[in-house]
Coordinates of C-alpha atoms in Angstrom, one line a residue:
X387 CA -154.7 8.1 -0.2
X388 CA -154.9 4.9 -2.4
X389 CA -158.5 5.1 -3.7
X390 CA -160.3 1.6 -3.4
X391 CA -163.0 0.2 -6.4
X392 CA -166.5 1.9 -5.2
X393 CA -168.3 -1.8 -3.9
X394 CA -171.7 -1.2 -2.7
X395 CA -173.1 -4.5 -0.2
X396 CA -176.4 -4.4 1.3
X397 CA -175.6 -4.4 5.2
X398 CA -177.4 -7.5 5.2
X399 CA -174.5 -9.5 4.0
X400 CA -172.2 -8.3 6.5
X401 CA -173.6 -6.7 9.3
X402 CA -174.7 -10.5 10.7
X403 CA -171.4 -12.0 10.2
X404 CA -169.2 -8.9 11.7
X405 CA -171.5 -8.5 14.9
X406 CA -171.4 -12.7 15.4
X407 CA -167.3 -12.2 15.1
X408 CA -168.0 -9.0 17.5
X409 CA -169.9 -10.8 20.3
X410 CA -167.9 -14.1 20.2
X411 CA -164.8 -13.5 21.7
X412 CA -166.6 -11.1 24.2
X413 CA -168.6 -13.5 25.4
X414 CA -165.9 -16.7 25.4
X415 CA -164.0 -14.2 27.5
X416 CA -167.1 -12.8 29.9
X417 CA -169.0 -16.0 30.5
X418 CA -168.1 -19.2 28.9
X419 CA -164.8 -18.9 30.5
X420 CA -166.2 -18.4 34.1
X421 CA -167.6 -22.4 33.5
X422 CA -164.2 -23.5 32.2
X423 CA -162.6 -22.2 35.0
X424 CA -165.7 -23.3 37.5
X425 CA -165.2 -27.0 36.1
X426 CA -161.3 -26.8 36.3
X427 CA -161.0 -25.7 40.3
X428 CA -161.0 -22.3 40.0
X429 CA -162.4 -20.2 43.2
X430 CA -165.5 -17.8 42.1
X431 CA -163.4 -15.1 43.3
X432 CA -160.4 -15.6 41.4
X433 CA -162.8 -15.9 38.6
X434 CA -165.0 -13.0 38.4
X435 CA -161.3 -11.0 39.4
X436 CA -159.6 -12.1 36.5
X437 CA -162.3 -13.0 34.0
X438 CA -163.2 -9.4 34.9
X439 CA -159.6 -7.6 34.6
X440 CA -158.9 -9.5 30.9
X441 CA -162.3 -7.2 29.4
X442 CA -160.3 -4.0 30.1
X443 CA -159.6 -3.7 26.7
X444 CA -163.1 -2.5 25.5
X445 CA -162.3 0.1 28.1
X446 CA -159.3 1.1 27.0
X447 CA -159.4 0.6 23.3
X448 CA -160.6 5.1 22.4
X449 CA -156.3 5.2 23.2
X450 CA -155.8 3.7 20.2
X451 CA -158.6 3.6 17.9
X452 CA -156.9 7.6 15.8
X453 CA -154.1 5.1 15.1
X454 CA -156.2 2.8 13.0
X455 CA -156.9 5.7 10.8
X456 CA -153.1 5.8 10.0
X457 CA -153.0 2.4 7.7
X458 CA -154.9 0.5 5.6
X459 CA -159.1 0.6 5.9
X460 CA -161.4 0.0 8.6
X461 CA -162.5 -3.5 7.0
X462 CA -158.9 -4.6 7.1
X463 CA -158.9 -4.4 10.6
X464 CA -162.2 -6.0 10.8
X465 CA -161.1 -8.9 9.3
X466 CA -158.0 -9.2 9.9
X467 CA -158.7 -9.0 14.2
X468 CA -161.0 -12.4 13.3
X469 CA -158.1 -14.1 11.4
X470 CA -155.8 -13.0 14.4
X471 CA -158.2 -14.0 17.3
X472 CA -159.0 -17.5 15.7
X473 CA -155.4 -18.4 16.0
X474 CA -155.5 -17.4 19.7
X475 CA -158.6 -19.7 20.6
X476 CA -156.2 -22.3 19.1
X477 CA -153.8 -21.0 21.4
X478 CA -155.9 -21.1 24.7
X479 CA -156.5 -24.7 23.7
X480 CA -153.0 -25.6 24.5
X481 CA -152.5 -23.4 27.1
X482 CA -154.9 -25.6 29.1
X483 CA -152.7 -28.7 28.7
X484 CA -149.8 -27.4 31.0
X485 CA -149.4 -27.4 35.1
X486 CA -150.1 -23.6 35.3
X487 CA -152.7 -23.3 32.9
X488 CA -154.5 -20.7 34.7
X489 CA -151.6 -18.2 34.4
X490 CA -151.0 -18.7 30.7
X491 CA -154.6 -19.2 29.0
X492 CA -155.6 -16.0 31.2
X493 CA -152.2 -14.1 29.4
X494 CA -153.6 -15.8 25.9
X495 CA -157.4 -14.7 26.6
X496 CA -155.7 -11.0 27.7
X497 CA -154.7 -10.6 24.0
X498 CA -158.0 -11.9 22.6
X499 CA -159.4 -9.3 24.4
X500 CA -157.0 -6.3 22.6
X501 CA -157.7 -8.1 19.5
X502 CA -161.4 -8.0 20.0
X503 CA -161.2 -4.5 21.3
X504 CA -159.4 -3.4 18.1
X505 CA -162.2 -5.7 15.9
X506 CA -165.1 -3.7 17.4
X507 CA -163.8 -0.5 17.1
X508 CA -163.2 -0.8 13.6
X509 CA -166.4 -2.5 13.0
X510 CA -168.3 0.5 14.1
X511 CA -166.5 2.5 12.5
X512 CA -167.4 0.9 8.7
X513 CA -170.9 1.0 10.3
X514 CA -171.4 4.9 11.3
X515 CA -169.5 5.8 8.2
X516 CA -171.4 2.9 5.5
X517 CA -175.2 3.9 6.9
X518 CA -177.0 6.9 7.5
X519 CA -179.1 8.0 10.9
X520 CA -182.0 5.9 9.4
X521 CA -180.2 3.1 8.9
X522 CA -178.1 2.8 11.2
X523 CA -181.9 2.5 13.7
X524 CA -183.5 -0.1 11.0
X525 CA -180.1 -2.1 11.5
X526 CA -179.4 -2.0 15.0
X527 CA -181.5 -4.5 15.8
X528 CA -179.5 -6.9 13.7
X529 CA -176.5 -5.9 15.4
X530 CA -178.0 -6.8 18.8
X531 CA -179.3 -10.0 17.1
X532 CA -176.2 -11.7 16.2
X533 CA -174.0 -10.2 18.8
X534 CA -176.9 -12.0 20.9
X535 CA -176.7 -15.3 18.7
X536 CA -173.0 -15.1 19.4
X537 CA -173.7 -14.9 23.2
X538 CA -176.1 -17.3 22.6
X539 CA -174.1 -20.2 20.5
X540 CA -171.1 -19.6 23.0
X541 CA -172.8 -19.7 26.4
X542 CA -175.5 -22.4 25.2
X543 CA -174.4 -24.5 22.4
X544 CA -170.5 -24.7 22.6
X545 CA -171.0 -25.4 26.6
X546 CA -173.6 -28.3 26.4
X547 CA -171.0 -29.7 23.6
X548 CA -168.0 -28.9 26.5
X549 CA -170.2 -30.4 29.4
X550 CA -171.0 -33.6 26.5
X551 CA -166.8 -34.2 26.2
X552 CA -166.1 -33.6 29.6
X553 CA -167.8 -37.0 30.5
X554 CA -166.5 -38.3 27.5
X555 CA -162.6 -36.9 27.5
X556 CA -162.4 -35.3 30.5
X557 CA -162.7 -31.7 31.4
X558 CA -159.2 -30.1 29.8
X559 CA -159.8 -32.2 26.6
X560 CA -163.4 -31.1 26.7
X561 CA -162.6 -27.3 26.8
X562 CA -159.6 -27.4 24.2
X563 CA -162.0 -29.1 21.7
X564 CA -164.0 -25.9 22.5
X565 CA -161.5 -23.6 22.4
X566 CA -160.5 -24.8 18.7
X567 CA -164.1 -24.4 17.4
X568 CA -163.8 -21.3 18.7
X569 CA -160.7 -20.5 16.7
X570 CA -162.4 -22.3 13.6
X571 CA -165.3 -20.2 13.6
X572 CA -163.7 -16.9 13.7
X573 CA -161.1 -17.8 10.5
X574 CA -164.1 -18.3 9.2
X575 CA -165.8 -15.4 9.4
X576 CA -162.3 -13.1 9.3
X577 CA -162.0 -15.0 5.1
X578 CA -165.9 -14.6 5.0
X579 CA -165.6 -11.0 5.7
X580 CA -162.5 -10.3 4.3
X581 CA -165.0 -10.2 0.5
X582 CA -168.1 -9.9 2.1
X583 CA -167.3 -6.2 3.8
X584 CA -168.3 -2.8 2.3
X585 CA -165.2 -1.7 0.2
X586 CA -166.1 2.3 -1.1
X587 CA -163.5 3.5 2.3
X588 CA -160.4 5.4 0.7
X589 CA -157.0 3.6 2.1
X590 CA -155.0 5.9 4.2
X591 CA -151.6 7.2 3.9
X592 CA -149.2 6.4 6.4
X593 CA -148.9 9.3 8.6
X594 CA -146.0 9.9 11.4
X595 CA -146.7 8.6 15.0
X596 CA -146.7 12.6 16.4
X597 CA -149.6 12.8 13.9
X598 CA -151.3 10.5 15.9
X599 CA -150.6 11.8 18.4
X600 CA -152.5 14.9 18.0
X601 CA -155.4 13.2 16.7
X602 CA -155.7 11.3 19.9
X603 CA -155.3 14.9 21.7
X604 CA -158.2 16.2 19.3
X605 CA -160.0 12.9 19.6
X606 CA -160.4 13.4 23.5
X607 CA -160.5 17.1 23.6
X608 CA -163.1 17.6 21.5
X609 CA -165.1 14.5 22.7
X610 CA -165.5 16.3 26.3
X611 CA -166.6 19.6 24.6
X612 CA -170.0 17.8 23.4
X613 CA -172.8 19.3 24.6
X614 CA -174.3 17.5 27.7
X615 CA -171.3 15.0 27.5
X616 CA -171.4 14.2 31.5
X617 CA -174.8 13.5 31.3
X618 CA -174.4 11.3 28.6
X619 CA -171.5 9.7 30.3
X620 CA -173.4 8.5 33.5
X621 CA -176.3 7.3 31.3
X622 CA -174.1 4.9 29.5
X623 CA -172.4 3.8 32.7
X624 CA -174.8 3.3 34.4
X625 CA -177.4 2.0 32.1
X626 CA -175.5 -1.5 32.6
X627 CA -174.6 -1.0 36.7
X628 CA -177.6 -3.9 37.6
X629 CA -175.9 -6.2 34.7
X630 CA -172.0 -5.8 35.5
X631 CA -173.1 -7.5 38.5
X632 CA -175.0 -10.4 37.5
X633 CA -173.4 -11.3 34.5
X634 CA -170.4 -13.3 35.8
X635 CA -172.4 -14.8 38.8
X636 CA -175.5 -16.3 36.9
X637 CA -173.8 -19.3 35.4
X638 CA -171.7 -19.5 38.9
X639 CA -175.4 -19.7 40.7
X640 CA -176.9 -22.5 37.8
X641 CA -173.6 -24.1 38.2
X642 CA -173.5 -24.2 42.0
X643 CA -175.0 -26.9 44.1
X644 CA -178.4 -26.4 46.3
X645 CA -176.7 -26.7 49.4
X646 CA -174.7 -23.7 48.4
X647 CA -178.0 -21.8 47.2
X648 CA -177.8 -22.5 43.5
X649 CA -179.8 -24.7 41.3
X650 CA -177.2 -27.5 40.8
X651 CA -177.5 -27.9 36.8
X652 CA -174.5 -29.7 34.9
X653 CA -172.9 -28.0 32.2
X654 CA -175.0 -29.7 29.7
X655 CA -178.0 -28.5 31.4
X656 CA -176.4 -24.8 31.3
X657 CA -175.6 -25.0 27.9
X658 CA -179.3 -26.7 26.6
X659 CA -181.1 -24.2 28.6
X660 CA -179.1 -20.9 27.1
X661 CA -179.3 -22.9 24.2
X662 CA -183.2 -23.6 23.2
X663 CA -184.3 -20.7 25.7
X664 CA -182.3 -18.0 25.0
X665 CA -181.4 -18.2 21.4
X666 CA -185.3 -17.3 19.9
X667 CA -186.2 -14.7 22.6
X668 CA -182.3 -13.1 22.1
X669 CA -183.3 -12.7 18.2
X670 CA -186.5 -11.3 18.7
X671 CA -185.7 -8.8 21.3
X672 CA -183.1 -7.2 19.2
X673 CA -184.7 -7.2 16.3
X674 CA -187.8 -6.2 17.3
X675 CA -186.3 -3.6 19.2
X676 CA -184.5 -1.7 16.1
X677 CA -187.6 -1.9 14.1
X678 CA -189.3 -0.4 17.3
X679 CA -186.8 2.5 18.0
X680 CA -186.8 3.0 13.8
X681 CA -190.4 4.2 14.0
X682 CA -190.3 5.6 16.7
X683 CA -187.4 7.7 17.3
X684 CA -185.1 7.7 20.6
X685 CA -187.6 9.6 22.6
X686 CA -187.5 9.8 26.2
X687 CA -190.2 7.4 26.8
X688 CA -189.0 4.7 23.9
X689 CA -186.2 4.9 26.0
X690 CA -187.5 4.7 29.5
X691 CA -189.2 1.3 28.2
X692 CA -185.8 0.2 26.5
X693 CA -184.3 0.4 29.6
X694 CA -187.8 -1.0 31.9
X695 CA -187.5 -4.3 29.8
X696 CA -183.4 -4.1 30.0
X697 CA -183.6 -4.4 33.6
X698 CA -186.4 -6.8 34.0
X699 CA -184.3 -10.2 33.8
X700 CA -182.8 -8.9 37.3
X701 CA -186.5 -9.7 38.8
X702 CA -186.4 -12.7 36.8
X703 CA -183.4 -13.8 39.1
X704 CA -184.3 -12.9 42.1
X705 CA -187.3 -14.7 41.8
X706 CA -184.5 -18.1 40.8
X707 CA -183.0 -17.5 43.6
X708 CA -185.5 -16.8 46.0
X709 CA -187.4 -19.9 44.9
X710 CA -185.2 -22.1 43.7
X711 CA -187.5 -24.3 41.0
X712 CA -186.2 -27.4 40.2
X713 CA -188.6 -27.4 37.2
X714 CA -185.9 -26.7 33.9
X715 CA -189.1 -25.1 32.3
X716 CA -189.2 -22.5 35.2
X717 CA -186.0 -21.7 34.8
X718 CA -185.8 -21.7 31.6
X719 CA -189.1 -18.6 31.4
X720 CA -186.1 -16.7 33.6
X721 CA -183.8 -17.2 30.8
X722 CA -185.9 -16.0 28.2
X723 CA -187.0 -12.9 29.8
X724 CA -182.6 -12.7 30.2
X725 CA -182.1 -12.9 27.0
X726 CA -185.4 -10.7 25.3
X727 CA -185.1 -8.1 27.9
X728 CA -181.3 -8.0 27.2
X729 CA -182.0 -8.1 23.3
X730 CA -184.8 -5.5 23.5
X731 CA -182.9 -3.2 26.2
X732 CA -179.3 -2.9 24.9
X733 CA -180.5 -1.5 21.4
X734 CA -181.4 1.8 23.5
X735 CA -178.1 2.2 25.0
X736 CA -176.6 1.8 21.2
X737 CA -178.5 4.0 19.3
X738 CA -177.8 6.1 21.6
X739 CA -174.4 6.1 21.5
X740 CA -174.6 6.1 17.5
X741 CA -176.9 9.6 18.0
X742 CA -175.8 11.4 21.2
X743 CA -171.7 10.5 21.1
X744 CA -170.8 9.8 17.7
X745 CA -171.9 12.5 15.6
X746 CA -169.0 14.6 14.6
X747 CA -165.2 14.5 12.7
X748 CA -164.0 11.8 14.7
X749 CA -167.4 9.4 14.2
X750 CA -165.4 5.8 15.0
X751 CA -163.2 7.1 17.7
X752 CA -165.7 9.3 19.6
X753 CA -168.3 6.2 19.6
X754 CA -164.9 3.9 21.1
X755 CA -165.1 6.0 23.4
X756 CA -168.3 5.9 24.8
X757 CA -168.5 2.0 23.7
X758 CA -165.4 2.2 26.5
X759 CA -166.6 3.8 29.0
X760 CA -169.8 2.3 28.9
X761 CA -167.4 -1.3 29.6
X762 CA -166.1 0.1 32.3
X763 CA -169.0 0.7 34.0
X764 CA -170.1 -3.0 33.3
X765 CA -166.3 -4.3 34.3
X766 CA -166.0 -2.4 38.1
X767 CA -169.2 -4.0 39.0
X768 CA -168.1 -7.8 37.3
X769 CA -164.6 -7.2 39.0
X770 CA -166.3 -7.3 42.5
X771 CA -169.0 -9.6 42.2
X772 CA -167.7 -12.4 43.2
X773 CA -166.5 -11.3 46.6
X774 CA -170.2 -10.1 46.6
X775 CA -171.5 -12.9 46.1
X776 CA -169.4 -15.1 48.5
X777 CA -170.1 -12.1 51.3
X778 CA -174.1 -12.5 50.9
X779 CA -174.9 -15.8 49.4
X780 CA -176.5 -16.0 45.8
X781 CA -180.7 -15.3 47.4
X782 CA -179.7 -11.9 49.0
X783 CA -176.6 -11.1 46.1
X784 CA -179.7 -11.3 43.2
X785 CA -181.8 -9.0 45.6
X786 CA -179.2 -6.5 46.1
X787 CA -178.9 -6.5 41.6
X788 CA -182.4 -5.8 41.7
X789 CA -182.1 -3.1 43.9
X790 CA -178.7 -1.9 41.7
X791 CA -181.4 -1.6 38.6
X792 CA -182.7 1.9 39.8
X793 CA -179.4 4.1 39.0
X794 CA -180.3 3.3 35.5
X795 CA -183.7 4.6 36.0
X796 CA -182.9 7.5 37.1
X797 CA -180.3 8.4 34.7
X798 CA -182.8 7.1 31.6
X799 CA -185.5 9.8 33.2
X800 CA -182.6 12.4 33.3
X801 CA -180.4 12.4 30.2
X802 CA -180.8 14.8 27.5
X803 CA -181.8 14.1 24.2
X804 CA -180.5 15.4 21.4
X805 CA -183.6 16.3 19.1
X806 CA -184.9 14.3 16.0
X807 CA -183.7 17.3 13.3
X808 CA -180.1 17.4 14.7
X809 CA -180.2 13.7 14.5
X810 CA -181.8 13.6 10.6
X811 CA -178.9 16.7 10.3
X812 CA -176.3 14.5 10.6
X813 CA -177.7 12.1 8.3
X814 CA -177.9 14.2 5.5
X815 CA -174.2 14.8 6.3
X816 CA -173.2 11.3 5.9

C-alpha cells in the first residue's frame, strides 16, 4: 500500500458537507422527483412504482462495497461519486427536453442512484474508521442534520424556486433549471471535499477480482454469524415500515386537489412550507438527538423514545388528512413535527447500526449492509403506496400508516442490545 501524508480535520469540516452530498441526491430521487413528475402528467402510480424501483441501489450497494477496498481510498470515492452525480443532474436536465422524457431521465436518475449508493457507502466508511464509539454518538447528530438540511433545501427550497419558473418558463424549463443547480451544488461539494476530507487512510493495492470475490464471501458470511443478527435485521427493517409508506404520498396529498382529499397547495406553497417549517425543527431534532443518545448511551428506553418521536409525524398526518385545515400555519405545525420527529428518531436507528452491525473486520461493508437492508424495508412499502393510496383515498391511506407505526414498536421493545463495555471495547480498538 501507497502510504498517504498523516492529515488530521476536525469532523466538523467535513462531516456537514459529506452528509449534505449524502442526503441530496437521495432525496431529489425519493421526493422532489415525485412533484416533477406530479406537475409533468405522471399517474401517482407510475410514480411511487418507479420513483420507488430507481432507490434499489441503497439496497443493493453491500455487493459491491469489498470492491471499493481494492483501489484508491475511501475519500476518493467520496468525492469523486459527488463530481460524477453533478454531471448527471445536468444530465436529467436535458433528458426532460425530449418526447419520452419519462423513460430516459428515469434511466439517468437510475445511475444517480448507483452513484449515490457507492457515495454513501464510502462515506461511512471514512466515518466508522476516522471516529471512535464516542464520537461517532457526539457526531451523529450532525449527520442527521445536514442529511436533513439536504432533505430540507431539496424538498423546500429548490421546489418553491421550481413552482416560481414554472409560471414563469413553464414546467420542463422550470425543472431543468432545477436539475442544473442540482448538478452545481454537488461539483461543489465533490472539489470542496476533495481537500476538505480526512486524508490519514493508507491507499490500497490493486488486488485481483477473485480476491474480491472472497472478501464479498467473508463480507456476507461472517456478517450473518453476528450475534442476534435476525433480530437486529427486523429492527432496522422495520423501524422505517410506517415511513416507506408515507414518504412518497405526502407531497402527492399537499399536491392533490380537495376534491380528491388533499389540501390543494401549489408547488410554491410545498416548497415554502418544507422550506421555513421544516428546515429549523429538522436541525434541531438531529442534533439534539446525538447529544441526547451521547449522554445517554443506546439503552432500551433512549431508544423506545427515539423511535416514539420517529413515528409521531404519522399522527401528525392523519390528523391533515382527517381534517383538512386550510390554515398554512396548521399545516405547517404537521410539518415540523415531520421533520423533528424524523430528525430526532432516525439518529436511533443509526447509532445503532454504527454499534450493533458494524463492529468488526469488515466495519464499512458490514454497516452497507445493514444501511441496505434497512432501504429495503423503506423501498417495498414506497413501491406500493401508490396503488395504496389510489385503493383507499389519502384520509383512510394516512390511518392505515398510523396503524403501520406499531411493528416498529414492537421490534424497538424486543431487540437486543449490545452492552455499553462491548460498545467502549470496540472503541478502544479503533
Amino acid at each position: 500500500m501507497k502510504q498517504n501524508n498523516v492529515k488530521t480535520i476536525h469532523p466538523i469540516y467535513w462531516i456537514p458537507t459529506t452528509w449534505f452530498a449524502m442526503g441530496l441526491p437521495f432525496v431529489a430521487l425519493s421526493g422532489a422527483s415525485s412533484i416533477m413528475y406530479k406537475n409533468l402528467g405522471v399517474s401517482d402510480t407510475q410514480i411511487a412504482f418507479w420513483t420507488s424501483l430507481i432507490m434499489l441501489p441503497w439496497t443493493l450497494k453491500p455487493l459491491w462495497g469489498p470492491f471499493l477496498e481494492m483501489y484508491k481510498t475511501k475519500k476518493f470515492f467520496v468525492f469523486i461519486t459527488q463530481i460524477f452525480t453533478g454531471l448527471l443532474f445536468g444530465l436529467v436536465g436535458l433528458t426532460l427536453q425530449l418526447d419520452y422524457f419519462f423513460s430516459f431521465s428515469i434511466a439517468v436518475l437510475t445511475i444517480i442512484a448507483i452513484s449515490g449508493a457507492t457515495h454513501d457507502t464510502a462515506a461511512d466508511g471514512v466515518y466508522l474508521n476516522e471516529l471512535n464509539a464516542k464520537l461517532q454518538a457526539k457526531y451523529v447528530g450532525w449527520q442527521g442534520a445536514f442529511y436533513n438540511i439536504a432533505k430540507v433545501f431539496s424538498g423546500g427550497a429548490l421546489v418553491y424556486l421550481a413552482g416560481q419558473l414554472e409560471e414563469e418558463i413553464g414546467i420542463r424549463n422550470a425543472w431543468m433549471v432545477v436539475m442544473f443547480v442540482y448538478g452545481f451544488i454537488m461539483l461543489v461539494l465533490g472539489l470542496y471535499n476533495m481537500r476538505a476530507l480526512p486524508s490519514t487512510q493508507d491507499e490500497a493495492k490493486a488486488n485481483t477480482l477473485k480476491e474480491g470475490f472472497d472478501t464479498l464471501k467473508d463480507v456476507i458470511v461472517t456478517f450473518f454469524q453476528k450475534k442476534n443478527i435476525w433480530y437486529s435485521l427486523c429492527f432496522i427493517v422495520l423501524y422505517r415500515f410506517a415511513e416507506g409508506q408515507a414518504i412518497k404520498i405526502i407531497p402527492l396529498f399537499f399536491k392533490a386537489s380537495r376534491a380528491e382529499g388533499g389540501l390543494g397547495l401549489s408547488t410554491s406553497e410545498i416548497g415554502l412550507l418544507y422550506g421555513v417549517f421544516g428546515s429549523i425543527a429538522f436541525v434541531l431534532g438531529s442534533i439534539l438527538a446525538g447529544y441526547y443518545v451521547s449522554n445517554r448511551g443506546l439503552t432500551r428506553r433512549t431508544l423506545l423514545i427515539l423511535c416514539a418521536i420517529f413515528n409521531l409525524p404519522f399522527a401528525a398526518y392523519a390528523f391533515l388528512a382527517i381534517a383538512m385545515p386550510m390554515d398554512l400555519y396548521t399545516i405547517g405545525a404537521a410539518i415540523v413535527t415531520e421533520y423533528f420527529g424524523y430528525g430526532f428518531g432516525f439518529v436511533g436507528l443509526i447509532l445503532f447500526m454504527m454499534q450493533n452491525i458494524a463492529p468488526g473486520p469488515y466495519k464499512m461493508a458490514h454497516y452497507a449492509f445493514g444501511s441496505g437492508l434497512m432501504n429495503l424495508g423503506f423501498m417495498i412499502p414506497s413501491m406500493i403506496s401508490g396503488l395504496l393510496s389510489d385503493y383507499l383515498g389519502y384520509k383512510e391511506f394516512f390511518i392505515w400508516v398510523l396503524i403501520a407505526t406499531i411493528p416498529a414498536f414492537v421490534v424497538t421493545w424486543l431487540v437486543p442490545l449490545r452492552k455499553s463495555e462491548e460498545v467502549e471495547g470496540d472503541s478502544a480498538v479503533d
